[in-house]
């Protein structure tokens, strides 16, 4: 692992790190915020997943989150949003598919088989952090959050890996990708044509295992604390790309109420980082509570 | 004046505004943060001047300042860093001269005569804000701050317009441009060849009237409260482009101590917005005190 940049910030440090991903087969960069802390003491971690077109930089530069993370002693890990430089057919034709737009799934189509971002984020990256002696990663205290496509990623990964994350939150997540234009295009490209099967008299889509609203309804792991903020002046919300109501319905359908969703509609806020940075402190405090951090 | 964007943020709004500058003879954009407040009540203002290569966006997106500004009820105005689109010879050849690099002077060379950024920032823009019925600008309560080239601009404008600003602060300012490579190139291009004159047995440079360290030594206006932060790991500081010690020396030479400089060397911080955003809250609280805001 190579350190490309190490900058002091709020008493801690922002690191830009590069490594070769075995899962993705390419070089990957991520940003790491190391809070000020005594050396050799492990700290809780928040994994942040960014949205369409983003890189490992956007959250670090625009969210204003590390001030509170420094105070809480919280490490923050910001992966990139897709593999880079694979030169797959169609990979850079659209801003909402391919590079910068992985949707954090493990792809199954032959063309995009190397887009294994779910495995990268949930398995390879944590293992890399845990194995590095200079990174004070504590695998038992990790939460996850994200914005838009990254909010979808955070929700889906927390639902697919019960118990791995102490809490999950999202800003304007693509909460029901099977039922929106962005998601359907992405799932077609990464997962192949949707297949409908019948089981117990219910019709099931092959895409449902990557859809937070579908997963929330059937989640049977440890009770999961979920905070979602959605701005009411968000164009993509108005366009039907985000569908927070579907997530709420999914949570309500969960037979044992194991998906404890707090959905907050934020009056007048849009989809930008001005929205994220307004509420990020509340999200960090929410995760802190579930990570056992004294606030 | 045209509003290109209005985004809710920390209960207030970030506006991107465009107008035609009479002084510069081109369209100019600036960012305005309007704190949450009852309509028709004027509020104190901080003018922020950005550094080389920046636009009206950098501070708004990266400094994380509007959270505190919202709490304080402080309006923030972020002008662009130069005229745009004038198509002058050499205007876009270098990142440290011309577009994005005005140095906030009123140029006197024939080629750059339209670079009247000092007049734009200190005169035209405040008049524009004051004249607009929907902007709650209070000309009696204005402070100024900036980063790098913008720190130079903030210091110089506060020194050249005694009493106009209630306080001034700067992050890693180009504090003695006459004596650094960036400044000498810029002053040559905007102000013409340096001319030395003798008066009262002292040699005086024609450039000194745009150099904060020189102006601080002879400032005779109302006592000026000045806060400057400089990171010790700042490459440009090491390269001699910033010279905070010269500013300190200038302040010490002021016969009546009217330039009340608090210079803080911040251990391990660099020149980036990770440095600015770490200390911006303290700067806003410093200005709040001098603007009569109850904290």
PDB file of N, CA, C and O in Angstrom, chain B residues 198-250:
ATOM      1  N   UNK B 198      13.424  58.003  -3.312  1.00  0.00           N
ATOM      2  CA  UNK B 198      13.972  58.322  -1.996  1.00  0.00           C
ATOM      3  C   UNK B 198      13.135  59.415  -1.351  1.00  0.00           C
ATOM      4  O   UNK B 198      12.781  60.400  -1.995  1.00  0.00           O
ATOM      5  N   UNK B 199      12.772  59.199  -0.095  1.00  0.00           N
ATOM      6  CA  UNK B 199      12.051  60.240   0.619  1.00  0.00           C
ATOM      7  C   UNK B 199      12.484  60.182   2.082  1.00  0.00           C
ATOM      8  O   UNK B 199      12.528  59.086   2.661  1.00  0.00           O
ATOM      9  N   UNK B 200      12.781  61.328   2.633  1.00  0.00           N
ATOM     10  CA  UNK B 200      13.236  61.402   4.033  1.00  0.00           C
ATOM     11  C   UNK B 200      14.377  60.412   4.272  1.00  0.00           C
ATOM     12  O   UNK B 200      14.439  59.751   5.318  1.00  0.00           O
ATOM     13  N   UNK B 201      15.246  60.305   3.280  1.00  0.00           N
ATOM     14  CA  UNK B 201      16.402  59.428   3.452  1.00  0.00           C
ATOM     15  C   UNK B 201      16.090  57.952   3.340  1.00  0.00           C
ATOM     16  O   UNK B 201      16.972  57.119   3.496  1.00  0.00           O
ATOM     17  N   UNK B 202      14.787  57.584   3.065  1.00  0.00           N
ATOM     18  CA  UNK B 202      14.455  56.166   2.936  1.00  0.00           C
ATOM     19  C   UNK B 202      14.095  55.842   1.493  1.00  0.00           C
ATOM     20  O   UNK B 202      13.463  56.638   0.805  1.00  0.00           O
ATOM     21  N   UNK B 203      14.506  54.697   1.080  1.00  0.00           N
ATOM     22  CA  UNK B 203      14.171  54.253  -0.272  1.00  0.00           C
ATOM     23  C   UNK B 203      12.793  53.587  -0.247  1.00  0.00           C
ATOM     24  O   UNK B 203      12.494  52.790   0.637  1.00  0.00           O
ATOM     25  N   UNK B 204      11.972  53.963  -1.207  1.00  0.00           N
ATOM     26  CA  UNK B 204      10.596  53.445  -1.242  1.00  0.00           C
ATOM     27  C   UNK B 204      10.325  52.832  -2.606  1.00  0.00           C
ATOM     28  O   UNK B 204      10.663  53.419  -3.642  1.00  0.00           O
ATOM     29  N   UNK B 205       9.700  51.641  -2.615  1.00  0.00           N
ATOM     30  CA  UNK B 205       9.345  50.984  -3.869  1.00  0.00           C
ATOM     31  C   UNK B 205       7.951  51.420  -4.308  1.00  0.00           C
ATOM     32  O   UNK B 205       7.051  51.609  -3.479  1.00  0.00           O
ATOM     33  N   UNK B 206       7.791  51.570  -5.616  1.00  0.00           N
ATOM     34  CA  UNK B 206       6.469  51.910  -6.154  1.00  0.00           C
ATOM     35  C   UNK B 206       5.461  50.781  -5.888  1.00  0.00           C
ATOM     36  O   UNK B 206       4.253  50.988  -5.969  1.00  0.00           O
ATOM     37  N   UNK B 207       5.941  49.601  -5.593  1.00  0.00           N
ATOM     38  CA  UNK B 207       5.059  48.463  -5.337  1.00  0.00           C
ATOM     39  C   UNK B 207       4.577  48.401  -3.875  1.00  0.00           C
ATOM     40  O   UNK B 207       3.678  47.624  -3.544  1.00  0.00           O
ATOM     41  N   UNK B 208       5.194  49.204  -3.010  1.00  0.00           N
ATOM     42  CA  UNK B 208       4.941  49.057  -1.568  1.00  0.00           C
ATOM     43  C   UNK B 208       3.477  49.306  -1.192  1.00  0.00           C
ATOM     44  O   UNK B 208       2.991  48.772  -0.190  1.00  0.00           O
ATOM     45  N   UNK B 209       2.776  50.079  -1.993  1.00  0.00           N
ATOM     46  CA  UNK B 209       1.381  50.390  -1.657  1.00  0.00           C
ATOM     47  C   UNK B 209       0.438  49.197  -1.860  1.00  0.00           C
ATOM     48  O   UNK B 209      -0.752  49.279  -1.541  1.00  0.00           O
ATOM     49  N   UNK B 210       0.970  48.094  -2.393  1.00  0.00           N
ATOM     50  CA  UNK B 210       0.193  46.856  -2.539  1.00  0.00           C
ATOM     51  C   UNK B 210       0.831  45.695  -1.767  1.00  0.00           C
ATOM     52  O   UNK B 210       0.552  44.531  -2.070  1.00  0.00           O
ATOM     53  N   UNK B 211       1.655  46.030  -0.803  1.00  0.00           N
ATOM     54  CA  UNK B 211       2.370  44.990  -0.044  1.00  0.00           C
ATOM     55  C   UNK B 211       1.986  45.116   1.431  1.00  0.00           C
ATOM     56  O   UNK B 211       2.266  46.132   2.074  1.00  0.00           O
ATOM     57  N   UNK B 212       1.356  44.084   1.981  1.00  0.00           N
ATOM     58  CA  UNK B 212       0.821  44.166   3.345  1.00  0.00           C
ATOM     59  C   UNK B 212       1.917  44.444   4.372  1.00  0.00           C
ATOM     60  O   UNK B 212       1.697  45.197   5.328  1.00  0.00           O
ATOM     61  N   UNK B 213       3.072  43.859   4.192  1.00  0.00           N
ATOM     62  CA  UNK B 213       4.142  44.057   5.182  1.00  0.00           C
ATOM     63  C   UNK B 213       4.623  45.503   5.180  1.00  0.00           C
ATOM     64  O   UNK B 213       4.943  46.068   6.233  1.00  0.00           O
ATOM     65  N   UNK B 214       4.663  46.099   4.003  1.00  0.00           N
ATOM     66  CA  UNK B 214       5.048  47.515   3.896  1.00  0.00           C
ATOM     67  C   UNK B 214       3.939  48.410   4.435  1.00  0.00           C
ATOM     68  O   UNK B 214       4.179  49.367   5.177  1.00  0.00           O
ATOM     69  N   UNK B 215       2.724  48.119   4.067  1.00  0.00           N
ATOM     70  CA  UNK B 215       1.589  48.947   4.502  1.00  0.00           C
ATOM     71  C   UNK B 215       1.379  48.856   6.018  1.00  0.00           C
ATOM     72  O   UNK B 215       1.025  49.859   6.662  1.00  0.00           O
ATOM     73  N   UNK B 216       1.597  47.673   6.586  1.00  0.00           N
ATOM     74  CA  UNK B 216       1.383  47.493   8.030  1.00  0.00           C
ATOM     75  C   UNK B 216       2.287  48.425   8.832  1.00  0.00           C
ATOM     76  O   UNK B 216       1.898  48.905   9.909  1.00  0.00           O
ATOM     77  N   UNK B 217       3.472  48.666   8.304  1.00  0.00           N
ATOM     78  CA  UNK B 217       4.445  49.485   9.035  1.00  0.00           C
ATOM     79  C   UNK B 217       4.035  50.953   9.097  1.00  0.00           C
ATOM     80  O   UNK B 217       4.443  51.674  10.018  1.00  0.00           O
ATOM     81  N   UNK B 218       3.258  51.405   8.124  1.00  0.00           N
ATOM     82  CA  UNK B 218       2.921  52.838   8.048  1.00  0.00           C
ATOM     83  C   UNK B 218       1.428  53.102   8.229  1.00  0.00           C
ATOM     84  O   UNK B 218       0.989  54.262   8.127  1.00  0.00           O
ATOM     85  N   UNK B 219       0.646  52.076   8.500  1.00  0.00           N
ATOM     86  CA  UNK B 219      -0.806  52.213   8.656  1.00  0.00           C
ATOM     87  C   UNK B 219      -1.137  53.167   9.804  1.00  0.00           C
ATOM     88  O   UNK B 219      -0.611  53.030  10.909  1.00  0.00           O
ATOM     89  N   UNK B 220      -2.009  54.120   9.526  1.00  0.00           N
ATOM     90  CA  UNK B 220      -2.329  55.114  10.559  1.00  0.00           C
ATOM     91  C   UNK B 220      -3.831  55.254  10.775  1.00  0.00           C
ATOM     92  O   UNK B 220      -4.296  56.220  11.359  1.00  0.00           O
ATOM     93  N   UNK B 221      -4.597  54.270  10.285  1.00  0.00           N
ATOM     94  CA  UNK B 221      -6.045  54.309  10.473  1.00  0.00           C
ATOM     95  C   UNK B 221      -6.447  53.823  11.856  1.00  0.00           C
ATOM     96  O   UNK B 221      -5.613  53.661  12.745  1.00  0.00           O
ATOM     97  N   UNK B 222      -7.743  53.563  12.025  1.00  0.00           N
ATOM     98  CA  UNK B 222      -8.220  53.016  13.302  1.00  0.00           C
ATOM     99  C   UNK B 222      -7.495  51.692  13.584  1.00  0.00           C
ATOM    100  O   UNK B 222      -7.180  50.952  12.648  1.00  0.00           O
ATOM    101  N   UNK B 223      -7.247  51.395  14.853  1.00  0.00           N
ATOM    102  CA  UNK B 223      -6.556  50.149  15.187  1.00  0.00           C
ATOM    103  C   UNK B 223      -7.227  48.960  14.498  1.00  0.00           C
ATOM    104  O   UNK B 223      -8.457  48.833  14.521  1.00  0.00           O
ATOM    105  N   UNK B 224      -6.417  48.127  13.863  1.00  0.00           N
ATOM    106  CA  UNK B 224      -6.943  47.036  13.055  1.00  0.00           C
ATOM    107  C   UNK B 224      -6.602  45.702  13.717  1.00  0.00           C
ATOM    108  O   UNK B 224      -5.441  45.420  14.012  1.00  0.00           O
ATOM    109  N   UNK B 225      -7.645  44.896  13.970  1.00  0.00           N
ATOM    110  CA  UNK B 225      -7.444  43.567  14.566  1.00  0.00           C
ATOM    111  C   UNK B 225      -7.165  42.566  13.454  1.00  0.00           C
ATOM    112  O   UNK B 225      -7.952  42.453  12.510  1.00  0.00           O
ATOM    113  N   UNK B 226      -6.054  41.854  13.571  1.00  0.00           N
ATOM    114  CA  UNK B 226      -5.564  40.997  12.488  1.00  0.00           C
ATOM    115  C   UNK B 226      -5.214  39.617  13.037  1.00  0.00           C
ATOM    116  O   UNK B 226      -4.430  39.505  13.981  1.00  0.00           O
ATOM    117  N   UNK B 227      -5.801  38.588  12.446  1.00  0.00           N
ATOM    118  CA  UNK B 227      -5.463  37.214  12.820  1.00  0.00           C
ATOM    119  C   UNK B 227      -4.905  36.502  11.595  1.00  0.00           C
ATOM    120  O   UNK B 227      -5.546  36.491  10.541  1.00  0.00           O
ATOM    121  N   UNK B 228      -3.711  35.939  11.726  1.00  0.00           N
ATOM    122  CA  UNK B 228      -3.094  35.206  10.614  1.00  0.00           C
ATOM    123  C   UNK B 228      -2.668  33.830  11.108  1.00  0.00           C
ATOM    124  O   UNK B 228      -1.996  33.713  12.134  1.00  0.00           O
ATOM    125  N   UNK B 229      -3.068  32.790  10.366  1.00  0.00           N
ATOM    126  CA  UNK B 229      -2.594  31.432  10.623  1.00  0.00           C
ATOM    127  C   UNK B 229      -1.674  31.001   9.487  1.00  0.00           C
ATOM    128  O   UNK B 229      -1.980  31.229   8.308  1.00  0.00           O
ATOM    129  N   UNK B 230      -0.581  30.372   9.869  1.00  0.00           N
ATOM    130  CA  UNK B 230       0.375  29.859   8.881  1.00  0.00           C
ATOM    131  C   UNK B 230       0.783  28.452   9.291  1.00  0.00           C
ATOM    132  O   UNK B 230       1.271  28.255  10.401  1.00  0.00           O
ATOM    133  N   UNK B 231       0.583  27.487   8.400  1.00  0.00           N
ATOM    134  CA  UNK B 231       1.007  26.119   8.675  1.00  0.00           C
ATOM    135  C   UNK B 231       2.510  25.963   8.510  1.00  0.00           C
ATOM    136  O   UNK B 231       3.104  26.516   7.576  1.00  0.00           O
ATOM    137  N   UNK B 232       3.111  25.197   9.399  1.00  0.00           N
ATOM    138  CA  UNK B 232       4.568  25.035   9.319  1.00  0.00           C
ATOM    139  C   UNK B 232       4.986  24.024   8.251  1.00  0.00           C
ATOM    140  O   UNK B 232       6.148  24.004   7.849  1.00  0.00           O
ATOM    141  N   UNK B 233       4.052  23.182   7.785  1.00  0.00           N
ATOM    142  CA  UNK B 233       4.393  22.188   6.758  1.00  0.00           C
ATOM    143  C   UNK B 233       3.931  22.635   5.369  1.00  0.00           C
ATOM    144  O   UNK B 233       3.748  21.817   4.469  1.00  0.00           O
ATOM    145  N   UNK B 234       3.778  23.935   5.208  1.00  0.00           N
ATOM    146  CA  UNK B 234       3.289  24.531   3.962  1.00  0.00           C
ATOM    147  C   UNK B 234       4.483  24.695   3.012  1.00  0.00           C
ATOM    148  O   UNK B 234       5.410  25.460   3.288  1.00  0.00           O
ATOM    149  N   UNK B 235       4.450  23.988   1.881  1.00  0.00           N
ATOM    150  CA  UNK B 235       5.573  24.054   0.924  1.00  0.00           C
ATOM    151  C   UNK B 235       5.867  25.470   0.458  1.00  0.00           C
ATOM    152  O   UNK B 235       7.011  25.838   0.240  1.00  0.00           O
ATOM    153  N   UNK B 236       4.804  26.243   0.282  1.00  0.00           N
ATOM    154  CA  UNK B 236       5.008  27.594  -0.233  1.00  0.00           C
ATOM    155  C   UNK B 236       5.628  28.512   0.826  1.00  0.00           C
ATOM    156  O   UNK B 236       6.335  29.464   0.504  1.00  0.00           O
ATOM    157  N   UNK B 237       5.370  28.184   2.066  1.00  0.00           N
ATOM    158  CA  UNK B 237       6.042  28.880   3.167  1.00  0.00           C
ATOM    159  C   UNK B 237       7.533  28.546   3.126  1.00  0.00           C
ATOM    160  O   UNK B 237       8.394  29.444   3.171  1.00  0.00           O
ATOM    161  N   UNK B 238       7.840  27.265   2.991  1.00  0.00           N
ATOM    162  CA  UNK B 238       9.245  26.846   2.915  1.00  0.00           C
ATOM    163  C   UNK B 238       9.949  27.477   1.717  1.00  0.00           C
ATOM    164  O   UNK B 238      11.124  27.815   1.780  1.00  0.00           O
ATOM    165  N   UNK B 239       9.200  27.662   0.626  1.00  0.00           N
ATOM    166  CA  UNK B 239       9.788  28.239  -0.592  1.00  0.00           C
ATOM    167  C   UNK B 239       9.943  29.756  -0.521  1.00  0.00           C
ATOM    168  O   UNK B 239      10.418  30.364  -1.481  1.00  0.00           O
ATOM    169  N   UNK B 240       9.494  30.367   0.555  1.00  0.00           N
ATOM    170  CA  UNK B 240       9.650  31.812   0.678  1.00  0.00           C
ATOM    171  C   UNK B 240       8.622  32.643  -0.063  1.00  0.00           C
ATOM    172  O   UNK B 240       8.796  33.840  -0.274  1.00  0.00           O
ATOM    173  N   UNK B 241       7.505  32.038  -0.447  1.00  0.00           N
ATOM    174  CA  UNK B 241       6.467  32.795  -1.156  1.00  0.00           C
ATOM    175  C   UNK B 241       5.551  33.556  -0.183  1.00  0.00           C
ATOM    176  O   UNK B 241       4.859  34.489  -0.599  1.00  0.00           O
ATOM    177  N   UNK B 242       5.535  33.182   1.078  1.00  0.00           N
ATOM    178  CA  UNK B 242       4.496  33.699   1.982  1.00  0.00           C
ATOM    179  C   UNK B 242       5.047  34.738   2.965  1.00  0.00           C
ATOM    180  O   UNK B 242       4.413  35.756   3.203  1.00  0.00           O
ATOM    181  N   UNK B 243       6.167  34.491   3.606  1.00  0.00           N
ATOM    182  CA  UNK B 243       6.902  35.446   4.422  1.00  0.00           C
ATOM    183  C   UNK B 243       6.073  36.084   5.549  1.00  0.00           C
ATOM    184  O   UNK B 243       6.017  37.323   5.668  1.00  0.00           O
ATOM    185  N   UNK B 244       5.474  35.267   6.409  1.00  0.00           N
ATOM    186  CA  UNK B 244       4.710  35.855   7.527  1.00  0.00           C
ATOM    187  C   UNK B 244       5.596  36.673   8.476  1.00  0.00           C
ATOM    188  O   UNK B 244       5.107  37.620   9.103  1.00  0.00           O
ATOM    189  N   UNK B 245       6.880  36.321   8.560  1.00  0.00           N
ATOM    190  CA  UNK B 245       7.765  37.061   9.457  1.00  0.00           C
ATOM    191  C   UNK B 245       7.879  38.532   9.012  1.00  0.00           C
ATOM    192  O   UNK B 245       7.982  39.437   9.862  1.00  0.00           O
ATOM    193  N   UNK B 246       7.855  38.765   7.709  1.00  0.00           N
ATOM    194  CA  UNK B 246       7.929  40.150   7.217  1.00  0.00           C
ATOM    195  C   UNK B 246       6.696  40.935   7.671  1.00  0.00           C
ATOM    196  O   UNK B 246       6.791  42.124   8.004  1.00  0.00           O
ATOM    197  N   UNK B 247       5.548  40.270   7.703  1.00  0.00           N
ATOM    198  CA  UNK B 247       4.332  40.940   8.178  1.00  0.00           C
ATOM    199  C   UNK B 247       4.463  41.264   9.663  1.00  0.00           C
ATOM    200  O   UNK B 247       4.071  42.354  10.111  1.00  0.00           O
ATOM    201  N   UNK B 248       5.006  40.325  10.394  1.00  0.00           N
ATOM    202  CA  UNK B 248       5.221  40.542  11.827  1.00  0.00           C
ATOM    203  C   UNK B 248       6.189  41.716  12.041  1.00  0.00           C
ATOM    204  O   UNK B 248       5.965  42.568  12.913  1.00  0.00           O
ATOM    205  N   UNK B 249       7.235  41.750  11.248  1.00  0.00           N
ATOM    206  CA  UNK B 249       8.189  42.855  11.342  1.00  0.00           C
ATOM    207  C   UNK B 249       7.515  44.181  10.987  1.00  0.00           C
ATOM    208  O   UNK B 249       7.748  45.202  11.636  1.00  0.00           O
ATOM    209  N   UNK B 250       6.684  44.169   9.941  1.00  0.00           N
ATOM    210  CA  UNK B 250       5.959  45.388   9.562  1.00  0.00           C
ATOM    211  C   UNK B 250       5.070  45.868  10.694  1.00  0.00           C
ATOM    212  O   UNK B 250       5.032  47.062  11.015  1.00  0.00           O
TER     213      UNK B 250
END
